[in-house]
Amino acid sequence: MSILPPSRGKILFGLGITCLLVQFLYVSYYNETRRLDNFIATTTQEYFPSTNPVPITRLNLSGIQTMFYNNVQTEETKDKNLLTPCPQTPLALNGTVRLLVPSQETLEEVAQELSWLRFFEDGRQMPLDCQAKYTIAIIVPYRNRLANLCSFLLNMHPFLTKQQLDYTIFIVEQFDDGLFNRAMLMNVGFTEALKLHDFDCFFFHDVDLIPENDRNIYSCPDQPRHMSVAIDKFNYRYIIIPRNHTII
């Protein structure tokens, strides 16, 4: 067995360490690239529609247009100056209300069940025997939630009418199958509503939230407020956010 000279042994030892280092760097780089590729794929899947998207059912209003125009208020209302203001808290409010369920989840069925309403040409509903204290717009972002929409309309119209409000409900539908842009729909609804009337305040409403107490009045206070601080989904527990925390 021959013994290498000390200088040659140091050279071979150095080459071995270099090879190990190169191999380590190569494996680390390869794994890091794979992790980065997986991250990009996951992220893009969140923002781009699938190549085989779930079919989206869009609202078809043709079946209720005739029914709606038959219910348009044609009689001239009394001069508002002659009407007494509606009370701050209407006397007919009873507290907890019974939620209504449509017999069929179609807009035609909901329109039939609400045929007692008399709308004005711009879709507004207001009391005829007193002057409403508030004129409000309710903006509802919507896409492919017909069952929720039917329940929402069937319950909200009697609820708001009982509160003697001058109100208009705007359903703002997103037609494409991309990421649902709730904030954009709210902005669109706000902009379009301003073209129709000078509302006292706006309510940005989810289509799957229905108030259960008619004393929760949709009024216009000086400061913005949250209208659903407790919901059945979370067992009506209040969520308290510390002052030093921010909700994003």
PDB file of C-alpha atoms in Angstrom:
ATOM      1  CA  MET A   1       0.000   0.000   0.000  1.00  0.00           C
ATOM      2  CA  SER A   2       1.470   3.298  -1.090  1.00  0.00           C
ATOM      3  CA  ILE A   3       1.155   6.485   0.923  1.00  0.00           C
ATOM      4  CA  LEU A   4       0.315   9.756  -0.922  1.00  0.00           C
ATOM      5  CA  PRO A   5       2.503  12.730  -0.331  1.00  0.00           C
ATOM      6  CA  PRO A   6       0.938  15.254   2.091  1.00  0.00           C
ATOM      7  CA  SER A   7       0.534  17.936  -0.594  1.00  0.00           C
ATOM      8  CA  ARG A   8      -1.284  15.583  -2.982  1.00  0.00           C
ATOM      9  CA  GLY A   9      -3.591  14.339  -0.232  1.00  0.00           C
ATOM     10  CA  LYS A  10      -4.649  17.898   0.592  1.00  0.00           C
ATOM     11  CA  ILE A  11      -5.493  18.516  -3.075  1.00  0.00           C
ATOM     12  CA  LEU A  12      -7.706  15.398  -3.338  1.00  0.00           C
ATOM     13  CA  PHE A  13      -9.401  16.220  -0.034  1.00  0.00           C
ATOM     14  CA  GLY A  14     -10.165  19.726  -1.290  1.00  0.00           C
ATOM     15  CA  LEU A  15     -11.593  18.372  -4.557  1.00  0.00           C
ATOM     16  CA  GLY A  16     -13.853  15.996  -2.606  1.00  0.00           C
ATOM     17  CA  ILE A  17     -15.197  18.816  -0.450  1.00  0.00           C
ATOM     18  CA  THR A  18     -15.799  20.899  -3.589  1.00  0.00           C
ATOM     19  CA  CYS A  19     -17.768  18.079  -5.247  1.00  0.00           C
ATOM     20  CA  LEU A  20     -19.942  17.625  -2.155  1.00  0.00           C
ATOM     21  CA  LEU A  21     -20.601  21.367  -2.007  1.00  0.00           C
ATOM     22  CA  VAL A  22     -21.564  21.508  -5.707  1.00  0.00           C
ATOM     23  CA  GLN A  23     -23.906  18.526  -5.282  1.00  0.00           C
ATOM     24  CA  PHE A  24     -25.516  20.133  -2.223  1.00  0.00           C
ATOM     25  CA  LEU A  25     -26.078  23.407  -4.066  1.00  0.00           C
ATOM     26  CA  TYR A  26     -27.568  21.604  -7.060  1.00  0.00           C
ATOM     27  CA  VAL A  27     -30.049  19.601  -4.953  1.00  0.00           C
ATOM     28  CA  SER A  28     -31.019  22.679  -2.946  1.00  0.00           C
ATOM     29  CA  TYR A  29     -31.571  24.734  -6.089  1.00  0.00           C
ATOM     30  CA  TYR A  30     -33.661  21.993  -7.726  1.00  0.00           C
ATOM     31  CA  ASN A  31     -35.906  21.544  -4.719  1.00  0.00           C
ATOM     32  CA  GLU A  32     -36.340  25.293  -4.276  1.00  0.00           C
ATOM     33  CA  THR A  33     -37.313  25.632  -7.952  1.00  0.00           C
ATOM     34  CA  ARG A  34     -39.914  22.888  -7.566  1.00  0.00           C
ATOM     35  CA  ARG A  35     -41.363  24.585  -4.499  1.00  0.00           C
ATOM     36  CA  LEU A  36     -41.542  27.900  -6.348  1.00  0.00           C
ATOM     37  CA  ASP A  37     -43.255  26.254  -9.317  1.00  0.00           C
ATOM     38  CA  ASN A  38     -45.874  24.707  -7.036  1.00  0.00           C
ATOM     39  CA  PHE A  39     -46.495  28.059  -5.398  1.00  0.00           C
ATOM     40  CA  ILE A  40     -47.062  29.799  -8.739  1.00  0.00           C
ATOM     41  CA  ALA A  41     -49.455  27.069  -9.921  1.00  0.00           C
ATOM     42  CA  THR A  42     -51.499  27.292  -6.731  1.00  0.00           C
ATOM     43  CA  THR A  43     -51.643  31.075  -6.919  1.00  0.00           C
ATOM     44  CA  THR A  44     -52.676  31.254 -10.552  1.00  0.00           C
ATOM     45  CA  GLN A  45     -55.407  28.697  -9.963  1.00  0.00           C
ATOM     46  CA  GLU A  46     -56.909  31.108  -7.460  1.00  0.00           C
ATOM     47  CA  TYR A  47     -57.109  33.931 -10.003  1.00  0.00           C
ATOM     48  CA  PHE A  48     -57.892  32.221 -13.307  1.00  0.00           C
ATOM     49  CA  PRO A  49     -61.031  30.217 -14.115  1.00  0.00           C
ATOM     50  CA  SER A  50     -60.830  26.483 -14.588  1.00  0.00           C
ATOM     51  CA  THR A  51     -60.693  25.054 -18.112  1.00  0.00           C
ATOM     52  CA  ASN A  52     -63.897  23.197 -17.214  1.00  0.00           C
ATOM     53  CA  PRO A  53     -65.848  25.710 -15.090  1.00  0.00           C
ATOM     54  CA  VAL A  54     -69.129  24.928 -13.346  1.00  0.00           C
ATOM     55  CA  PRO A  55     -72.031  26.269 -15.460  1.00  0.00           C
ATOM     56  CA  ILE A  56     -73.350  29.590 -14.160  1.00  0.00           C
ATOM     57  CA  THR A  57     -77.079  30.280 -14.229  1.00  0.00           C
ATOM     58  CA  ARG A  58     -77.734  33.948 -14.948  1.00  0.00           C
ATOM     59  CA  LEU A  59     -80.872  35.823 -14.006  1.00  0.00           C
ATOM     60  CA  ASN A  60     -83.672  35.747 -16.563  1.00  0.00           C
ATOM     61  CA  LEU A  61     -85.967  38.719 -15.999  1.00  0.00           C
ATOM     62  CA  SER A  62     -88.185  38.259 -19.033  1.00  0.00           C
ATOM     63  CA  GLY A  63     -90.728  36.233 -17.076  1.00  0.00           C
ATOM     64  CA  ILE A  64     -91.316  38.882 -14.415  1.00  0.00           C
ATOM     65  CA  GLN A  65     -91.196  42.083 -16.478  1.00  0.00           C
ATOM     66  CA  THR A  66     -94.926  41.983 -17.290  1.00  0.00           C
ATOM     67  CA  MET A  67     -95.785  41.119 -13.700  1.00  0.00           C
ATOM     68  CA  PHE A  68     -93.664  44.001 -12.463  1.00  0.00           C
ATOM     69  CA  TYR A  69     -95.144  46.607 -14.788  1.00  0.00           C
ATOM     70  CA  ASN A  70     -98.649  45.483 -13.834  1.00  0.00           C
ATOM     71  CA  ASN A  71     -97.771  46.421 -10.264  1.00  0.00           C
ATOM     72  CA  VAL A  72     -96.305  49.829 -11.061  1.00  0.00           C
ATOM     73  CA  GLN A  73     -97.968  52.592  -9.062  1.00  0.00           C
ATOM     74  CA  THR A  74     -99.942  54.685 -11.534  1.00  0.00           C
ATOM     75  CA  GLU A  75    -101.917  56.833  -9.122  1.00  0.00           C
ATOM     76  CA  GLU A  76    -100.462  60.186  -8.195  1.00  0.00           C
ATOM     77  CA  THR A  77     -99.259  60.232  -4.619  1.00  0.00           C
ATOM     78  CA  LYS A  78    -100.283  62.953  -2.278  1.00  0.00           C
ATOM     79  CA  ASP A  79     -98.158  66.047  -2.061  1.00  0.00           C
ATOM     80  CA  LYS A  80     -95.336  65.178   0.308  1.00  0.00           C
ATOM     81  CA  ASN A  81     -95.718  68.535   1.965  1.00  0.00           C
ATOM     82  CA  LEU A  82     -99.205  67.478   3.042  1.00  0.00           C
ATOM     83  CA  LEU A  83     -98.087  64.137   4.488  1.00  0.00           C
ATOM     84  CA  THR A  84     -97.074  63.843   8.098  1.00  0.00           C
ATOM     85  CA  PRO A  85     -93.619  62.317   8.720  1.00  0.00           C
ATOM     86  CA  CYS A  86     -93.549  58.596   9.400  1.00  0.00           C
ATOM     87  CA  PRO A  87     -92.689  57.785  13.037  1.00  0.00           C
ATOM     88  CA  GLN A  88     -89.073  57.107  13.976  1.00  0.00           C
ATOM     89  CA  THR A  89     -90.154  53.648  15.134  1.00  0.00           C
ATOM     90  CA  PRO A  90     -93.280  52.451  13.285  1.00  0.00           C
ATOM     91  CA  LEU A  91     -95.985  51.122  15.582  1.00  0.00           C
ATOM     92  CA  ALA A  92     -96.471  47.901  13.597  1.00  0.00           C
ATOM     93  CA  LEU A  93     -93.023  46.515  14.444  1.00  0.00           C
ATOM     94  CA  ASN A  94     -93.187  43.388  16.601  1.00  0.00           C
ATOM     95  CA  GLY A  95     -89.570  42.323  17.027  1.00  0.00           C
ATOM     96  CA  THR A  96     -88.738  38.795  15.865  1.00  0.00           C
ATOM     97  CA  VAL A  97     -90.244  38.033  12.465  1.00  0.00           C
ATOM     98  CA  ARG A  98     -91.056  34.710  10.830  1.00  0.00           C
ATOM     99  CA  LEU A  99     -88.826  34.024   7.874  1.00  0.00           C
ATOM    100  CA  LEU A 100     -90.684  33.301   4.651  1.00  0.00           C
ATOM    101  CA  VAL A 101     -89.707  30.449   2.349  1.00  0.00           C
ATOM    102  CA  PRO A 102     -90.718  30.604  -1.337  1.00  0.00           C
ATOM    103  CA  SER A 103     -92.818  27.671  -2.491  1.00  0.00           C
ATOM    104  CA  GLN A 104     -90.674  27.581  -5.644  1.00  0.00           C
ATOM    105  CA  GLU A 105     -87.212  29.041  -6.088  1.00  0.00           C
ATOM    106  CA  THR A 106     -88.035  31.136  -9.144  1.00  0.00           C
ATOM    107  CA  LEU A 107     -88.317  34.879  -9.601  1.00  0.00           C
ATOM    108  CA  GLU A 108     -91.761  34.413 -11.144  1.00  0.00           C
ATOM    109  CA  GLU A 109     -93.000  32.709  -7.976  1.00  0.00           C
ATOM    110  CA  VAL A 110     -91.501  35.424  -5.753  1.00  0.00           C
ATOM    111  CA  ALA A 111     -93.084  38.145  -7.904  1.00  0.00           C
ATOM    112  CA  GLN A 112     -96.437  36.392  -7.599  1.00  0.00           C
ATOM    113  CA  GLU A 113     -96.159  36.177  -3.799  1.00  0.00           C
ATOM    114  CA  LEU A 114     -95.225  39.879  -3.657  1.00  0.00           C
ATOM    115  CA  SER A 115     -97.995  40.956  -6.035  1.00  0.00           C
ATOM    116  CA  TRP A 116     -99.531  43.089  -3.251  1.00  0.00           C
ATOM    117  CA  LEU A 117     -96.630  45.543  -3.572  1.00  0.00           C
ATOM    118  CA  ARG A 118     -97.056  48.645  -5.716  1.00  0.00           C
ATOM    119  CA  PHE A 119     -93.748  49.879  -7.082  1.00  0.00           C
ATOM    120  CA  PHE A 120     -92.964  53.145  -8.799  1.00  0.00           C
ATOM    121  CA  GLU A 121     -91.458  53.166 -12.284  1.00  0.00           C
ATOM    122  CA  ASP A 122     -87.888  53.379 -11.024  1.00  0.00           C
ATOM    123  CA  GLY A 123     -88.390  50.352  -8.798  1.00  0.00           C
ATOM    124  CA  ARG A 124     -88.884  52.352  -5.612  1.00  0.00           C
ATOM    125  CA  GLN A 125     -91.263  51.398  -2.868  1.00  0.00           C
ATOM    126  CA  MET A 126     -92.465  53.961  -0.328  1.00  0.00           C
ATOM    127  CA  PRO A 127     -95.326  54.483   2.137  1.00  0.00           C
ATOM    128  CA  LEU A 128     -98.336  56.353   0.772  1.00  0.00           C
ATOM    129  CA  ASP A 129     -99.863  57.505   4.039  1.00  0.00           C
ATOM    130  CA  CYS A 130     -96.827  59.262   5.550  1.00  0.00           C
ATOM    131  CA  GLN A 131     -93.528  60.758   4.453  1.00  0.00           C
ATOM    132  CA  ALA A 132     -90.641  58.320   4.922  1.00  0.00           C
ATOM    133  CA  LYS A 133     -87.868  59.562   7.170  1.00  0.00           C
ATOM    134  CA  TYR A 134     -85.185  57.861   5.071  1.00  0.00           C
ATOM    135  CA  THR A 135     -84.636  57.180   1.395  1.00  0.00           C
ATOM    136  CA  ILE A 136     -82.273  54.235   1.153  1.00  0.00           C
ATOM    137  CA  ALA A 137     -80.581  52.113  -1.507  1.00  0.00           C
ATOM    138  CA  ILE A 138     -79.694  48.479  -0.862  1.00  0.00           C
ATOM    139  CA  ILE A 139     -76.834  47.203  -3.035  1.00  0.00           C
ATOM    140  CA  VAL A 140     -76.645  43.406  -3.368  1.00  0.00           C
ATOM    141  CA  PRO A 141     -73.669  41.787  -5.183  1.00  0.00           C
ATOM    142  CA  TYR A 142     -74.908  38.660  -6.939  1.00  0.00           C
ATOM    143  CA  ARG A 143     -73.877  35.692  -9.047  1.00  0.00           C
ATOM    144  CA  ASN A 144     -75.449  32.257  -9.387  1.00  0.00           C
ATOM    145  CA  ARG A 145     -77.273  32.273  -6.018  1.00  0.00           C
ATOM    146  CA  LEU A 146     -80.890  32.091  -7.173  1.00  0.00           C
ATOM    147  CA  ALA A 147     -82.196  30.238  -4.113  1.00  0.00           C
ATOM    148  CA  ASN A 148     -80.671  32.851  -1.802  1.00  0.00           C
ATOM    149  CA  LEU A 149     -81.967  35.691  -3.968  1.00  0.00           C
ATOM    150  CA  CYS A 150     -85.545  34.384  -3.923  1.00  0.00           C
ATOM    151  CA  SER A 151     -85.506  34.109  -0.128  1.00  0.00           C
ATOM    152  CA  PHE A 152     -83.867  37.512   0.184  1.00  0.00           C
ATOM    153  CA  LEU A 153     -86.459  39.334  -1.943  1.00  0.00           C
ATOM    154  CA  LEU A 154     -89.412  37.497  -0.433  1.00  0.00           C
ATOM    155  CA  ASN A 155     -88.361  38.551   3.077  1.00  0.00           C
ATOM    156  CA  MET A 156     -86.769  41.961   2.554  1.00  0.00           C
ATOM    157  CA  HIS A 157     -89.672  43.619   0.741  1.00  0.00           C
ATOM    158  CA  PRO A 158     -92.204  43.031   3.553  1.00  0.00           C
ATOM    159  CA  PHE A 159     -89.519  43.843   6.132  1.00  0.00           C
ATOM    160  CA  LEU A 160     -88.634  47.226   4.633  1.00  0.00           C
ATOM    161  CA  THR A 161     -92.228  48.088   3.794  1.00  0.00           C
ATOM    162  CA  LYS A 162     -93.206  47.485   7.421  1.00  0.00           C
ATOM    163  CA  GLN A 163     -90.476  49.913   8.493  1.00  0.00           C
ATOM    164  CA  GLN A 164     -92.120  52.577   6.302  1.00  0.00           C
ATOM    165  CA  LEU A 165     -88.995  53.314   4.306  1.00  0.00           C
ATOM    166  CA  ASP A 166     -88.543  54.817   0.866  1.00  0.00           C
ATOM    167  CA  TYR A 167     -86.266  52.113  -0.534  1.00  0.00           C
ATOM    168  CA  THR A 168     -84.867  50.633  -3.725  1.00  0.00           C
ATOM    169  CA  ILE A 169     -83.094  47.261  -3.986  1.00  0.00           C
ATOM    170  CA  PHE A 170     -80.337  46.982  -6.596  1.00  0.00           C
ATOM    171  CA  ILE A 171     -79.220  43.470  -7.587  1.00  0.00           C
ATOM    172  CA  VAL A 172     -75.810  43.843  -9.258  1.00  0.00           C
ATOM    173  CA  GLU A 173     -74.959  40.659 -11.152  1.00  0.00           C
ATOM    174  CA  GLN A 174     -71.510  39.579 -12.324  1.00  0.00           C
ATOM    175  CA  PHE A 175     -71.802  37.786 -15.653  1.00  0.00           C
ATOM    176  CA  ASP A 176     -68.345  36.294 -16.201  1.00  0.00           C
ATOM    177  CA  ASP A 177     -67.042  33.115 -14.573  1.00  0.00           C
ATOM    178  CA  GLY A 178     -63.848  34.620 -13.150  1.00  0.00           C
ATOM    179  CA  LEU A 179     -63.086  35.384  -9.540  1.00  0.00           C
ATOM    180  CA  PHE A 180     -66.185  36.879  -7.866  1.00  0.00           C
ATOM    181  CA  ASN A 181     -65.424  40.594  -7.409  1.00  0.00           C
ATOM    182  CA  ARG A 182     -67.765  41.649  -4.628  1.00  0.00           C
ATOM    183  CA  ALA A 183     -66.151  45.054  -4.087  1.00  0.00           C
ATOM    184  CA  MET A 184     -66.387  45.962  -7.777  1.00  0.00           C
ATOM    185  CA  LEU A 185     -70.097  45.059  -7.835  1.00  0.00           C
ATOM    186  CA  MET A 186     -70.693  47.291  -4.823  1.00  0.00           C
ATOM    187  CA  ASN A 187     -68.953  50.197  -6.556  1.00  0.00           C
ATOM    188  CA  VAL A 188     -70.994  49.630  -9.726  1.00  0.00           C
ATOM    189  CA  GLY A 189     -74.237  49.483  -7.747  1.00  0.00           C
ATOM    190  CA  PHE A 190     -73.376  52.668  -5.858  1.00  0.00           C
ATOM    191  CA  THR A 191     -72.526  54.538  -9.079  1.00  0.00           C
ATOM    192  CA  GLU A 192     -75.647  53.405 -10.932  1.00  0.00           C
ATOM    193  CA  ALA A 193     -77.947  54.082  -7.976  1.00  0.00           C
ATOM    194  CA  LEU A 194     -76.774  57.683  -7.796  1.00  0.00           C
ATOM    195  CA  LYS A 195     -77.991  58.156 -11.376  1.00  0.00           C
ATOM    196  CA  LEU A 196     -81.566  57.383 -10.307  1.00  0.00           C
ATOM    197  CA  HIS A 197     -82.026  59.182  -7.024  1.00  0.00           C
ATOM    198  CA  ASP A 198     -80.351  61.166  -4.285  1.00  0.00           C
ATOM    199  CA  PHE A 199     -80.420  58.550  -1.525  1.00  0.00           C
ATOM    200  CA  ASP A 200     -79.883  59.410   2.132  1.00  0.00           C
ATOM    201  CA  CYS A 201     -77.682  56.358   2.670  1.00  0.00           C
ATOM    202  CA  PHE A 202     -76.612  53.044   1.165  1.00  0.00           C
ATOM    203  CA  PHE A 203     -76.668  49.510   2.535  1.00  0.00           C
ATOM    204  CA  PHE A 204     -74.196  47.020   1.059  1.00  0.00           C
ATOM    205  CA  HIS A 205     -75.963  43.729   1.656  1.00  0.00           C
ATOM    206  CA  ASP A 206     -75.065  40.057   1.209  1.00  0.00           C
ATOM    207  CA  VAL A 207     -77.714  38.046  -0.600  1.00  0.00           C
ATOM    208  CA  ASP A 208     -77.618  35.288   2.031  1.00  0.00           C
ATOM    209  CA  LEU A 209     -78.244  37.541   5.059  1.00  0.00           C
ATOM    210  CA  ILE A 210     -81.822  38.233   6.168  1.00  0.00           C
ATOM    211  CA  PRO A 211     -82.698  40.270   9.273  1.00  0.00           C
ATOM    212  CA  GLU A 212     -84.714  38.414  11.912  1.00  0.00           C
ATOM    213  CA  ASN A 213     -85.930  41.384  13.963  1.00  0.00           C
ATOM    214  CA  ASP A 214     -87.972  44.157  12.370  1.00  0.00           C
ATOM    215  CA  ARG A 215     -86.859  46.594  15.078  1.00  0.00           C
ATOM    216  CA  ASN A 216     -83.427  46.505  13.458  1.00  0.00           C
ATOM    217  CA  ILE A 217     -84.385  49.565  11.435  1.00  0.00           C
ATOM    218  CA  TYR A 218     -82.567  50.335   8.186  1.00  0.00           C
ATOM    219  CA  SER A 219     -82.115  53.976   9.104  1.00  0.00           C
ATOM    220  CA  CYS A 220     -79.419  56.513   8.218  1.00  0.00           C
ATOM    221  CA  PRO A 221     -77.468  57.510  11.355  1.00  0.00           C
ATOM    222  CA  ASP A 222     -74.605  59.999  11.331  1.00  0.00           C
ATOM    223  CA  GLN A 223     -71.950  57.267  11.474  1.00  0.00           C
ATOM    224  CA  PRO A 224     -71.659  54.020   9.452  1.00  0.00           C
ATOM    225  CA  ARG A 225     -72.724  50.901  11.285  1.00  0.00           C
ATOM    226  CA  HIS A 226     -72.744  47.122  10.942  1.00  0.00           C
ATOM    227  CA  MET A 227     -76.282  45.765  10.526  1.00  0.00           C
ATOM    228  CA  SER A 228     -75.514  42.081  11.282  1.00  0.00           C
ATOM    229  CA  VAL A 229     -73.239  41.927  14.306  1.00  0.00           C
ATOM    230  CA  ALA A 230     -74.671  38.534  15.306  1.00  0.00           C
ATOM    231  CA  ILE A 231     -75.829  35.826  12.894  1.00  0.00           C
ATOM    232  CA  ASP A 232     -77.195  32.320  13.280  1.00  0.00           C
ATOM    233  CA  LYS A 233     -74.233  30.730  11.492  1.00  0.00           C
ATOM    234  CA  PHE A 234     -72.010  31.614  14.474  1.00  0.00           C
ATOM    235  CA  ASN A 235     -74.702  30.967  17.109  1.00  0.00           C
ATOM    236  CA  TYR A 236     -75.285  34.732  17.440  1.00  0.00           C
ATOM    237  CA  ARG A 237     -71.940  35.236  19.168  1.00  0.00           C
ATOM    238  CA  TYR A 238     -70.570  38.765  19.014  1.00  0.00           C
ATOM    239  CA  ILE A 239     -67.112  39.120  17.476  1.00  0.00           C
ATOM    240  CA  ILE A 240     -65.084  41.771  19.281  1.00  0.00           C
ATOM    241  CA  ILE A 241     -62.089  43.157  17.393  1.00  0.00           C
ATOM    242  CA  PRO A 242     -59.358  44.765  19.566  1.00  0.00           C
ATOM    243  CA  ARG A 243     -58.664  48.400  18.817  1.00  0.00           C
ATOM    244  CA  ASN A 244     -55.084  47.686  17.731  1.00  0.00           C
ATOM    245  CA  HIS A 245     -56.153  45.086  15.147  1.00  0.00           C
ATOM    246  CA  THR A 246     -57.105  45.735  11.553  1.00  0.00           C
ATOM    247  CA  ILE A 247     -59.540  43.698   9.471  1.00  0.00           C
ATOM    248  CA  ILE A 248     -58.321  43.184   5.905  1.00  0.00           C
TER     249      ILE A 248
END
